[in-house]
Amino acid sequence: MLSFIARRLAIAIPTIFLVSVFVFFLQKLLPGDPALVLAGEERDPDTLAFIREKYHLNEPILVQYFYWVSGMLQGDFGISLRTNQPVLELIGEKLPVTIQLAVMAMFIAMIIGIPAGIVSAVRKGTAVDYTANIVALSGLSIPNFWLGIMLIMLVSVHLGWLPASGYESPFVDPVRSLETMIMPAFVLGTALAATLMRHTRSAMLGVLRADYVRTARAKGLQEKVVVLKHAFRNALLPIVTLSAILFGELLAGAVLTEQIFTIPGFGKLIVDAVFTRDYAVVQGVVMCTAVGFILMNLVADVLYFLLNPRMRTAL
């Protein structure tokens, strides 16, 4: 098990290095001079020279990259131009918000999408199957921002059940936190549920045609046992892969949803940073997002190892 994780980490480290190269050098292609942004409106020549020397902007680009990477390895992601806060501190403030939203959205997606996919596969060709596919296609087709606005108008404005926007930490007021996050989580979760439903249905249809499933039915096992214990267990691998990828995307920040519901997460942070040309924040958030994707893929690989006895035997 440890050797398996070590091999995956050995692949992840060069991947993170390549991501850092792309993030840094593509950022340098953006128009504008960071020193001019830092200097403000006066832009005194002495101030510009001091800023360029302080942030190594007068050094060759490879030297700048070395300083940036070495700073990140020591926990120094730079200073935000907009708020004058350390980037790592900003990420520490925003990341828990996005994690809470991602976990709630993923939970909603799984409790809707996976059972719907199983039922649709078992009832293939029936009205239940067609209805589930229509609902799934509707969930994929409806834009998140439109659904979010409609929910705000219905649930918040007309019915007054939930707040239209804002955020409260669960450590301060758990009930208020749930009230502010349930609508954005539902908006994100329904779209993910549609994707999960389609993949679960495809995986289950493939497994239900297998010989061991026919053998289990021939032995007189209950249909519920055949579907859940024999078929669904073997259909989990592609579902685990998709769930890890979807959760990684959620950690990247649901930009439109967070903007609509005024949630101070990763999505709003990256949008504000791009508009204000806050280069250090953009680089820090993109790097954290990339590392989050890689970690989620590592988690998926470990779950493969635990769920698939053939992998354990081979290793």
Tab-separated table of N, CA and C in Angstrom, residues 1-7:
chain	number	residue	atom	x	y	z
A	1	MET	N	0.828	-1.205	0.000
A	1	MET	CA	0.000	0.000	0.000
A	1	MET	C	0.867	1.261	0.000
A	2	LEU	N	1.867	1.306	0.891
A	2	LEU	CA	2.741	2.468	0.976
A	2	LEU	C	3.570	2.633	-0.295
A	3	SER	N	4.016	1.506	-0.863
A	3	SER	CA	4.791	1.587	-2.104
A	3	SER	C	3.912	2.097	-3.250
A	4	PHE	N	2.634	1.700	-3.243
A	4	PHE	CA	1.694	2.174	-4.269
A	4	PHE	C	1.526	3.688	-4.166
A	5	ILE	N	1.332	4.202	-2.939
A	5	ILE	CA	1.184	5.649	-2.744
A	5	ILE	C	2.473	6.373	-3.114
A	6	ALA	N	3.624	5.777	-2.781
A	6	ALA	CA	4.917	6.401	-3.098
A	6	ALA	C	5.092	6.550	-4.607
A	7	ARG	N	4.674	5.541	-5.361
A	7	ARG	CA	4.784	5.624	-6.818
A	7	ARG	C	3.881	6.717	-7.373
